[in-house]
Amino acid sequence: MTATLVLLRHGESEWNALNLFTGWVDVPLSEKGRTEAARGGELLVEAGVLPDVVHTSLLRRAITTAHLALDAADRHWIDVRRSWRLNERHYGALQGKDKKQTLAEFGEEQFMLWRRSYDTPPPEIEQGAEFSQDGDPRYAALGGDMPRTECLKDVVARMLPYWEEAVVPDLRAGKVVLLAAHGNSLRALVKHLDGISDEAIAGLNIPTGIPLLYRLDDELRPVQPGGEYLDPQAAAAAAAAVANQGR
Ligand SMILES: O=C(O)[C@@H](CO)OP(=O)(O)O
């Protein structure tokens, strides 16, 4: 029996539109992002893929995207689970910084190491800094374990326990799973599903608001490597735009 998993990166956020590093800062969708999210739901209906359960991060751009997509698909009533483990990568001291200015200040090599290397995190965010999440009640249970920065390797390590404990049981139960999350938390999951190397994952970018459908075999390996975007043309153009941010 194949399992059905749909990955959905949130629609464009206000900070995507402004070209700012976002990470754990809880910014809303832009109007364009809201439209993308609803279109994502229509694409699900057109493909005949109707989710039974939705998993989201704790950030409103993913939560709102899931809601708008499910509303458009008339599936707004399904079970929902949320976890910080699906949050965007914590971008450390870069949170709130302009990508173009950061590229100009630190140069191409450092900029790309911070954005796309597997194991080089940005500098840590300071306690109490404007864009830190210190004191945010949704992370109270994390205590001193709340990240102050993360590289993709850190995201893989904190995302996989949630995948195994919460998402895999839903897939094994035959449920169609929608997972609404973020560019880098989804890159971490795709790396795991497709067995992408630490080097090759640098070249993978995930577009906003376009459902990525995976059919998984009994070992939860993709039947079609890389899955299938429900609007492949739009996905290719939008992924190239993500890769070029800051330029
Ligand atoms: O700013 C961020 O949090 C992420 C996603 O928008 O950006 P990037 O694609 O540069 O990792």
Short mmCIF file of N, CA and C in Angstrom, two decimals, residues 56-133:
data_model
loop_
_atom_site.label_atom_id
_atom_site.label_comp_id
_atom_site.label_asym_id
_atom_site.label_seq_id
_atom_site.Cartn_x
_atom_site.Cartn_y
_atom_site.Cartn_z
N THR A 56 1.27 21.13 11.31
CA THR A 56 1.89 22.43 11.01
C THR A 56 2.94 22.77 12.07
N SER A 57 3.74 23.78 11.76
CA SER A 57 4.65 24.38 12.74
C SER A 57 3.82 25.23 13.71
N LEU A 58 4.51 25.97 14.55
CA LEU A 58 3.82 26.89 15.49
C LEU A 58 3.81 28.32 14.96
N LEU A 59 4.12 28.50 13.68
CA LEU A 59 4.24 29.85 13.12
C LEU A 59 3.04 30.16 12.23
N ARG A 60 2.55 31.42 12.35
CA ARG A 60 1.26 31.72 11.70
C ARG A 60 1.32 31.64 10.18
N ARG A 61 2.47 31.82 9.57
CA ARG A 61 2.48 31.73 8.11
C ARG A 61 2.18 30.31 7.63
N ALA A 62 2.59 29.30 8.42
CA ALA A 62 2.26 27.91 8.07
C ALA A 62 0.83 27.57 8.49
N ILE A 63 0.45 28.04 9.68
CA ILE A 63 -0.90 27.75 10.20
C ILE A 63 -1.96 28.37 9.28
N THR A 64 -1.76 29.64 8.89
CA THR A 64 -2.73 30.33 8.03
C THR A 64 -2.76 29.69 6.64
N THR A 65 -1.59 29.31 6.14
CA THR A 65 -1.54 28.66 4.83
C THR A 65 -2.34 27.36 4.85
N ALA A 66 -2.14 26.55 5.89
CA ALA A 66 -2.87 25.29 5.99
C ALA A 66 -4.36 25.57 6.03
N HIS A 67 -4.74 26.57 6.82
CA HIS A 67 -6.17 26.87 6.95
C HIS A 67 -6.77 27.32 5.61
N LEU A 68 -6.09 28.24 4.93
CA LEU A 68 -6.63 28.76 3.66
C LEU A 68 -6.70 27.65 2.60
N ALA A 69 -5.66 26.82 2.57
CA ALA A 69 -5.64 25.73 1.58
C ALA A 69 -6.76 24.73 1.89
N LEU A 70 -6.90 24.36 3.16
CA LEU A 70 -7.93 23.38 3.52
C LEU A 70 -9.32 23.95 3.35
N ASP A 71 -9.47 25.24 3.63
CA ASP A 71 -10.76 25.90 3.43
C ASP A 71 -11.15 25.82 1.95
N ALA A 72 -10.18 26.13 1.07
CA ALA A 72 -10.45 26.09 -0.38
C ALA A 72 -10.80 24.67 -0.83
N ALA A 73 -10.25 23.68 -0.11
CA ALA A 73 -10.50 22.28 -0.49
C ALA A 73 -11.68 21.69 0.27
N ASP A 74 -12.37 22.52 1.05
CA ASP A 74 -13.50 22.07 1.88
C ASP A 74 -13.07 20.97 2.86
N ARG A 75 -11.83 21.08 3.36
CA ARG A 75 -11.30 20.11 4.33
C ARG A 75 -10.84 20.82 5.60
N HIS A 76 -11.45 21.98 5.88
CA HIS A 76 -11.06 22.80 7.03
C HIS A 76 -11.33 22.11 8.36
N TRP A 77 -12.07 21.01 8.35
CA TRP A 77 -12.55 20.35 9.56
C TRP A 77 -11.65 19.20 10.02
N ILE A 78 -10.61 18.88 9.27
CA ILE A 78 -9.82 17.68 9.59
C ILE A 78 -8.99 17.88 10.86
N ASP A 79 -8.49 16.77 11.41
CA ASP A 79 -7.65 16.83 12.61
C ASP A 79 -6.39 17.63 12.34
N VAL A 80 -5.92 18.33 13.39
CA VAL A 80 -4.73 19.16 13.24
C VAL A 80 -3.77 18.91 14.39
N ARG A 81 -2.48 18.85 14.06
CA ARG A 81 -1.44 18.76 15.10
C ARG A 81 -0.35 19.77 14.75
N ARG A 82 0.24 20.34 15.80
CA ARG A 82 1.28 21.35 15.57
C ARG A 82 2.50 21.05 16.43
N SER A 83 3.66 21.41 15.92
CA SER A 83 4.87 21.24 16.71
C SER A 83 5.92 22.26 16.32
N TRP A 84 6.68 22.72 17.34
CA TRP A 84 7.82 23.61 17.07
C TRP A 84 8.85 22.88 16.22
N ARG A 85 8.80 21.54 16.24
CA ARG A 85 9.79 20.78 15.47
C ARG A 85 9.63 20.93 13.96
N LEU A 86 8.49 21.48 13.53
CA LEU A 86 8.29 21.77 12.10
C LEU A 86 8.59 23.23 11.77
N ASN A 87 8.97 24.01 12.80
CA ASN A 87 9.28 25.44 12.56
C ASN A 87 10.36 25.60 11.50
N GLU A 88 10.39 26.82 10.95
CA GLU A 88 11.50 27.20 10.07
C GLU A 88 12.82 27.05 10.84
N ARG A 89 13.91 26.92 10.11
CA ARG A 89 15.23 26.94 10.75
C ARG A 89 15.38 28.25 11.53
N HIS A 90 15.90 28.16 12.75
CA HIS A 90 16.19 29.39 13.50
C HIS A 90 17.37 30.07 12.81
N TYR A 91 17.17 31.33 12.42
CA TYR A 91 18.22 32.00 11.63
C TYR A 91 19.18 32.82 12.49
N GLY A 92 19.14 32.61 13.81
CA GLY A 92 20.12 33.24 14.70
C GLY A 92 20.12 34.75 14.57
N ALA A 93 21.32 35.33 14.60
CA ALA A 93 21.45 36.79 14.59
C ALA A 93 21.05 37.39 13.24
N LEU A 94 20.82 36.55 12.23
CA LEU A 94 20.40 37.09 10.92
C LEU A 94 18.91 37.42 10.90
N GLN A 95 18.13 36.92 11.85
CA GLN A 95 16.68 37.16 11.85
C GLN A 95 16.41 38.68 11.82
N GLY A 96 15.57 39.09 10.85
CA GLY A 96 15.24 40.51 10.70
C GLY A 96 16.20 41.27 9.80
N LYS A 97 17.28 40.62 9.35
CA LYS A 97 18.26 41.33 8.50
C LYS A 97 17.86 41.20 7.02
N ASP A 98 18.24 42.23 6.27
CA ASP A 98 17.97 42.29 4.83
C ASP A 98 18.95 41.36 4.09
N LYS A 99 18.42 40.49 3.23
CA LYS A 99 19.29 39.51 2.55
C LYS A 99 20.29 40.20 1.62
N LYS A 100 19.81 41.22 0.91
CA LYS A 100 20.69 41.91 -0.04
C LYS A 100 21.85 42.62 0.70
N GLN A 101 21.49 43.29 1.78
CA GLN A 101 22.53 43.98 2.57
C GLN A 101 23.51 42.99 3.18
N THR A 102 22.99 41.84 3.62
CA THR A 102 23.86 40.82 4.23
C THR A 102 24.83 40.28 3.18
N LEU A 103 24.33 40.07 1.97
CA LEU A 103 25.19 39.60 0.88
C LEU A 103 26.28 40.64 0.59
N ALA A 104 25.89 41.92 0.54
CA ALA A 104 26.86 42.98 0.24
C ALA A 104 27.90 43.09 1.37
N GLU A 105 27.46 42.93 2.61
CA GLU A 105 28.37 43.12 3.75
C GLU A 105 29.34 41.95 3.92
N PHE A 106 28.85 40.71 3.74
CA PHE A 106 29.68 39.55 4.09
C PHE A 106 30.21 38.79 2.88
N GLY A 107 29.69 39.09 1.67
CA GLY A 107 30.19 38.43 0.46
C GLY A 107 29.44 37.13 0.18
N GLU A 108 29.57 36.72 -1.09
CA GLU A 108 28.82 35.57 -1.61
C GLU A 108 29.08 34.28 -0.82
N GLU A 109 30.35 34.01 -0.52
CA GLU A 109 30.67 32.71 0.07
C GLU A 109 30.05 32.57 1.46
N GLN A 110 30.25 33.59 2.30
CA GLN A 110 29.70 33.55 3.65
C GLN A 110 28.16 33.54 3.62
N PHE A 111 27.60 34.36 2.74
CA PHE A 111 26.14 34.45 2.60
C PHE A 111 25.55 33.07 2.27
N MET A 112 26.18 32.40 1.30
CA MET A 112 25.64 31.10 0.89
C MET A 112 25.93 30.01 1.93
N LEU A 113 27.04 30.14 2.66
CA LEU A 113 27.29 29.20 3.75
C LEU A 113 26.17 29.29 4.78
N TRP A 114 25.82 30.50 5.15
CA TRP A 114 24.75 30.69 6.13
C TRP A 114 23.40 30.23 5.61
N ARG A 115 23.15 30.51 4.33
CA ARG A 115 21.82 30.16 3.80
C ARG A 115 21.69 28.67 3.49
N ARG A 116 22.72 28.08 2.89
CA ARG A 116 22.49 26.76 2.32
C ARG A 116 23.49 25.66 2.72
N SER A 117 24.56 25.99 3.48
CA SER A 117 25.47 24.90 3.87
C SER A 117 24.73 23.99 4.84
N TYR A 118 25.16 22.75 4.92
CA TYR A 118 24.46 21.80 5.78
C TYR A 118 24.78 22.02 7.26
N ASP A 119 26.02 22.42 7.54
CA ASP A 119 26.41 22.41 8.96
C ASP A 119 27.08 23.68 9.47
N THR A 120 26.89 24.81 8.77
CA THR A 120 27.42 26.08 9.30
C THR A 120 26.26 26.97 9.75
N PRO A 121 26.01 27.08 11.05
CA PRO A 121 24.91 27.95 11.50
C PRO A 121 25.32 29.41 11.47
N PRO A 122 24.35 30.33 11.32
CA PRO A 122 24.66 31.75 11.48
C PRO A 122 25.06 32.03 12.93
N PRO A 123 25.62 33.22 13.23
CA PRO A 123 25.92 33.55 14.63
C PRO A 123 24.65 33.47 15.49
N GLU A 124 24.83 33.14 16.77
CA GLU A 124 23.66 33.03 17.67
C GLU A 124 22.99 34.38 17.88
N ILE A 125 21.68 34.35 18.07
CA ILE A 125 20.97 35.58 18.42
C ILE A 125 21.16 35.85 19.91
N GLU A 126 21.33 37.13 20.26
CA GLU A 126 21.56 37.46 21.68
C GLU A 126 20.28 37.37 22.48
N GLN A 127 20.45 37.04 23.76
CA GLN A 127 19.33 37.03 24.70
C GLN A 127 18.64 38.39 24.66
N GLY A 128 17.31 38.40 24.51
CA GLY A 128 16.56 39.65 24.56
C GLY A 128 16.66 40.51 23.32
N ALA A 129 17.33 40.03 22.27
CA ALA A 129 17.43 40.82 21.02
C ALA A 129 16.04 41.01 20.42
N GLU A 130 15.89 42.07 19.61
CA GLU A 130 14.57 42.44 19.07
C GLU A 130 13.84 41.25 18.42
N PHE A 131 14.57 40.45 17.66
CA PHE A 131 13.91 39.36 16.93
C PHE A 131 14.17 37.98 17.54
N SER A 132 14.50 37.95 18.84
CA SER A 132 14.62 36.65 19.52
C SER A 132 13.24 36.22 20.02
N GLN A 133 13.10 34.96 20.37
CA GLN A 133 11.81 34.44 20.85
C GLN A 133 11.82 34.24 22.36
#
